[in-house]
Short mmCIF file of C-alpha atoms in Angstrom, two decimals:
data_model
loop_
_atom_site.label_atom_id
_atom_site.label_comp_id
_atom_site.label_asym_id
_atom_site.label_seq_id
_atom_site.Cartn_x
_atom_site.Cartn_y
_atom_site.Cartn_z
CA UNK A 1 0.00 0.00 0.00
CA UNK A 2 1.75 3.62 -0.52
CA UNK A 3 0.30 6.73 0.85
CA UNK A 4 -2.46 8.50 -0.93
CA UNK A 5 -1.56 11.89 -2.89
CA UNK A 6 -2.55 14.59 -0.79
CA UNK A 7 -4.41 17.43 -3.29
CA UNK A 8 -4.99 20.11 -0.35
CA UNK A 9 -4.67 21.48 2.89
CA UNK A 10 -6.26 24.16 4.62
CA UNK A 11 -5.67 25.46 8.12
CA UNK A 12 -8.77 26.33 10.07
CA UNK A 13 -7.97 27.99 13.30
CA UNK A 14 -10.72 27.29 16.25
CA UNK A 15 -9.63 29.58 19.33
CA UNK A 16 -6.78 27.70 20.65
CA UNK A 17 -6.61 24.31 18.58
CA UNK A 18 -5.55 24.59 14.85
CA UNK A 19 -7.44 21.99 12.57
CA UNK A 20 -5.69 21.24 8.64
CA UNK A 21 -8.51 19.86 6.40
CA UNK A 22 -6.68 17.54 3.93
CA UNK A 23 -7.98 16.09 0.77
CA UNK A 24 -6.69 12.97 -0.39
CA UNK A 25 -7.13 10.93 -3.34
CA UNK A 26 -7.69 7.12 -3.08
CA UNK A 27 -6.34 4.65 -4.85
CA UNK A 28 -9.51 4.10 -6.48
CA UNK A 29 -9.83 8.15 -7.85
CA UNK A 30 -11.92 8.96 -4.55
CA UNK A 31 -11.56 12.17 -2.78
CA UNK A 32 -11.67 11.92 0.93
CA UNK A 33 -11.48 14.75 2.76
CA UNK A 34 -10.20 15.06 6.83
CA UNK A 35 -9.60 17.30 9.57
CA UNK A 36 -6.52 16.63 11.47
CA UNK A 37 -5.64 18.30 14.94
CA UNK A 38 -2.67 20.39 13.92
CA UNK A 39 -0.42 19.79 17.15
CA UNK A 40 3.16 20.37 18.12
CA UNK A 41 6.03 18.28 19.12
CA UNK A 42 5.74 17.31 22.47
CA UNK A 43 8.02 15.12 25.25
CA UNK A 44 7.23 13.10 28.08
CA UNK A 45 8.79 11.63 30.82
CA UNK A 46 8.69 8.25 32.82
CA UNK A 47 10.83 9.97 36.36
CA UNK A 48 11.71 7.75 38.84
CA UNK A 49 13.46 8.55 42.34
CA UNK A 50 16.51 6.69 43.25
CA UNK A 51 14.39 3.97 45.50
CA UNK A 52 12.20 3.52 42.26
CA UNK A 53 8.98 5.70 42.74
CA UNK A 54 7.61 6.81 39.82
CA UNK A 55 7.02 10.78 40.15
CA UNK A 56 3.58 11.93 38.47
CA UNK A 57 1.81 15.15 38.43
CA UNK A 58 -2.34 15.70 39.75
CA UNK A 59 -3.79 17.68 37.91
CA UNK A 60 -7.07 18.91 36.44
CA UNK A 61 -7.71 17.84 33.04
CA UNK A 62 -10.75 19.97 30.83
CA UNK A 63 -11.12 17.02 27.88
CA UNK A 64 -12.71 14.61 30.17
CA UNK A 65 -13.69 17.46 33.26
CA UNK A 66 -11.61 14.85 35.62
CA UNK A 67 -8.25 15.23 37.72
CA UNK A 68 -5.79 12.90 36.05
CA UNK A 69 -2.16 11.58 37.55
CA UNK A 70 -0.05 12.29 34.51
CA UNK A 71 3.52 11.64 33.72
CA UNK A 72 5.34 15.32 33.15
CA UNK A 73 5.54 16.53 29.90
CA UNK A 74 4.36 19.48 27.27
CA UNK A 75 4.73 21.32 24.12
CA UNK A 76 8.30 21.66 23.18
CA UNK A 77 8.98 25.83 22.46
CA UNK A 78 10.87 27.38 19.80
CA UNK A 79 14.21 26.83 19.42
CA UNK A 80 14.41 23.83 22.00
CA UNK A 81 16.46 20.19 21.26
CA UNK A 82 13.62 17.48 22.87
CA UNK A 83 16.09 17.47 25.50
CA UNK A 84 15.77 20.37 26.48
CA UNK A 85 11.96 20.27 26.51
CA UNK A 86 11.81 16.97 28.63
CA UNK A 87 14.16 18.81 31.60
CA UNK A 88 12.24 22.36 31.46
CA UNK A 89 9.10 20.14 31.27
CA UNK A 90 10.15 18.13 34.41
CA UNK A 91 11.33 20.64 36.41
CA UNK A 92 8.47 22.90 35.92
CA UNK A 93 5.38 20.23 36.46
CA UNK A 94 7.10 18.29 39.35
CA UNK A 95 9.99 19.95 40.84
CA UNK A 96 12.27 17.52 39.83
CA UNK A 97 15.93 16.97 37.87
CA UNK A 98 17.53 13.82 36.83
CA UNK A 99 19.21 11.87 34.25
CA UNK A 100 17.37 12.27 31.28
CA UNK A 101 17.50 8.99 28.58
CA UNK A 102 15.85 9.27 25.38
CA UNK A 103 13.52 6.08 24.60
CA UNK A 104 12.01 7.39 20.73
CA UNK A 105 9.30 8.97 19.51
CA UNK A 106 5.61 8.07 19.89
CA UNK A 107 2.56 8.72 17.55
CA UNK A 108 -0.49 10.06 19.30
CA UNK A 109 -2.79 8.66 17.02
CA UNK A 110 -4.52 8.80 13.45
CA UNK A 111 -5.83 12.08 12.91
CA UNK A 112 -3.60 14.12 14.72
CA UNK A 113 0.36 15.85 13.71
CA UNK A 114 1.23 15.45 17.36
CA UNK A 115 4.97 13.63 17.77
CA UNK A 116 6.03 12.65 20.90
CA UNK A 117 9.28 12.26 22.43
CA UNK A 118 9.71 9.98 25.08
CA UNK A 119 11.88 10.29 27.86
CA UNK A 120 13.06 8.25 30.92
CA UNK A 121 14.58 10.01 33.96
CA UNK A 122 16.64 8.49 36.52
CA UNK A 123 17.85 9.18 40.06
CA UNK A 124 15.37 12.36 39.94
CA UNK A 125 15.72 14.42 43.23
CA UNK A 126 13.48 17.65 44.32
CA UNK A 127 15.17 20.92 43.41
CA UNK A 128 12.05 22.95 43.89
CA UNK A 129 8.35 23.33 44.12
CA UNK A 130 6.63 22.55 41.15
CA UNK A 131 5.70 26.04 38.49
CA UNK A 132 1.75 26.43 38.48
CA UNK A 133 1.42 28.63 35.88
CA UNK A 134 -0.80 28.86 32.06
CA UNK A 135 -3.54 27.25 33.91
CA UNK A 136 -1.99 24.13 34.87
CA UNK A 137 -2.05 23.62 38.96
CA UNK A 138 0.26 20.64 39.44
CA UNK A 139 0.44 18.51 42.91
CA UNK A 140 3.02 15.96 42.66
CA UNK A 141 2.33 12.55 43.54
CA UNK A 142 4.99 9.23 43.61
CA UNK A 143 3.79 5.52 43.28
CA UNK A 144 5.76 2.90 43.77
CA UNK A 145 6.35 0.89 40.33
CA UNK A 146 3.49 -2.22 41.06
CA UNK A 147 1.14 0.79 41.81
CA UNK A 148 2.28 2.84 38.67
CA UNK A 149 1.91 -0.74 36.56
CA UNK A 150 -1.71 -0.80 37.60
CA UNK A 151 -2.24 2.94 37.15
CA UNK A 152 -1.03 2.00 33.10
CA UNK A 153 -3.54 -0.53 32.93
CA UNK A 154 -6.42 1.55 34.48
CA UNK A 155 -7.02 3.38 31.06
CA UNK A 156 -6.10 6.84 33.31
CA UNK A 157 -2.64 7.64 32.06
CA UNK A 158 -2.60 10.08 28.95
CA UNK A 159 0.97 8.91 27.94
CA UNK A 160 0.55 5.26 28.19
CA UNK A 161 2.91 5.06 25.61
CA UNK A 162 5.70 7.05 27.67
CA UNK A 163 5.13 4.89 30.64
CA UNK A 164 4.77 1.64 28.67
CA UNK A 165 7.96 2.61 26.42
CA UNK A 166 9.90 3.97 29.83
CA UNK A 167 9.49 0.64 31.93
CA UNK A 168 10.65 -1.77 29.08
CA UNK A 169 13.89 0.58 28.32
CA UNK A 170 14.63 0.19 32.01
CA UNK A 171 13.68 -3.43 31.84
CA UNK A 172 11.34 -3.04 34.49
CA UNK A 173 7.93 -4.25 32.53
#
């Protein structure tokens, strides 16, 4: 199968989110046409505390109106490596340094540009308190690794893919 010729694209900007409507043509003369959520790169990290807690961040979430326990991450800004991102990202939502390992890059899923770059962090100790700022109020929360297994399979965790792609680069699945 090879990837249908893409005829168009249109940005359509709705208040915050940016939407690209893409025509396509299929393979057999079809146009088909989608909106895609036009997203930037973004990183994530799996942090974990020299005794092996997992370090997560509470916070309220407005897609599903819940408070979540996330893994730390965000948009990467202009002019950053993913490196960079992942330890301004860290240290912001949690508080936290450590030693940063990149595990690869994630998609988010079909109909979105979104990238992800996943991180690990190791040996992570408390530098400060975490940065609530641009709406997002952060508590941080640690669970030890069986708890932060079940948390992955609770259908809970936004980065699933961070924290499933995290535990099997430290062998710890």
């Amino acid at each position: 199968m090879e990837p249908w010729p893409k005829l168009s694209e249109e940005l359509l900007e709705t208040g915050y989110r940016k939407l690209l409507r893409r025509t396509f043509r299929q393979p057999d003369g079809t146009l088909s046409v989608f909106d895609i959520k036009r997203e930037p790169l973004v990183v994530c990290v799996l942090p974990l505390t020299p005794d092996r807690q997992v370090i997560l961040a509470r916070q309220f979430r407005p897609g599903p109106e819940q408070v979540l326990l996330e893994l730390p991450g965000g948009c990467m800004e202009a002019g950053e490596t993913p490196l960079q991102a992942a330890e301004r990202e860290l240290l912001e939502e949690t508080g936290y340094t450590g030693n940063l390992q990149y595990v690869g890059e994630s998609l988010d899923d079909a109909y979105t540009t979104l990238v992800r770059h996943n991180f690990v962090a190791t040996d992570c100790c408390r530098l400060q308190a975490p940065r609530n700022e641009d709406g997002e109020i952060t508590e941080v929360v640690t669970l030890s690794l069986d708890d932060f297994r079940q948390h992955l399979r609770s259908g809970q965790l936004t980065d699933v893919e961070t924290g499933y792609l995290g535990l099997d680069h430290l062998g710890l699945l």
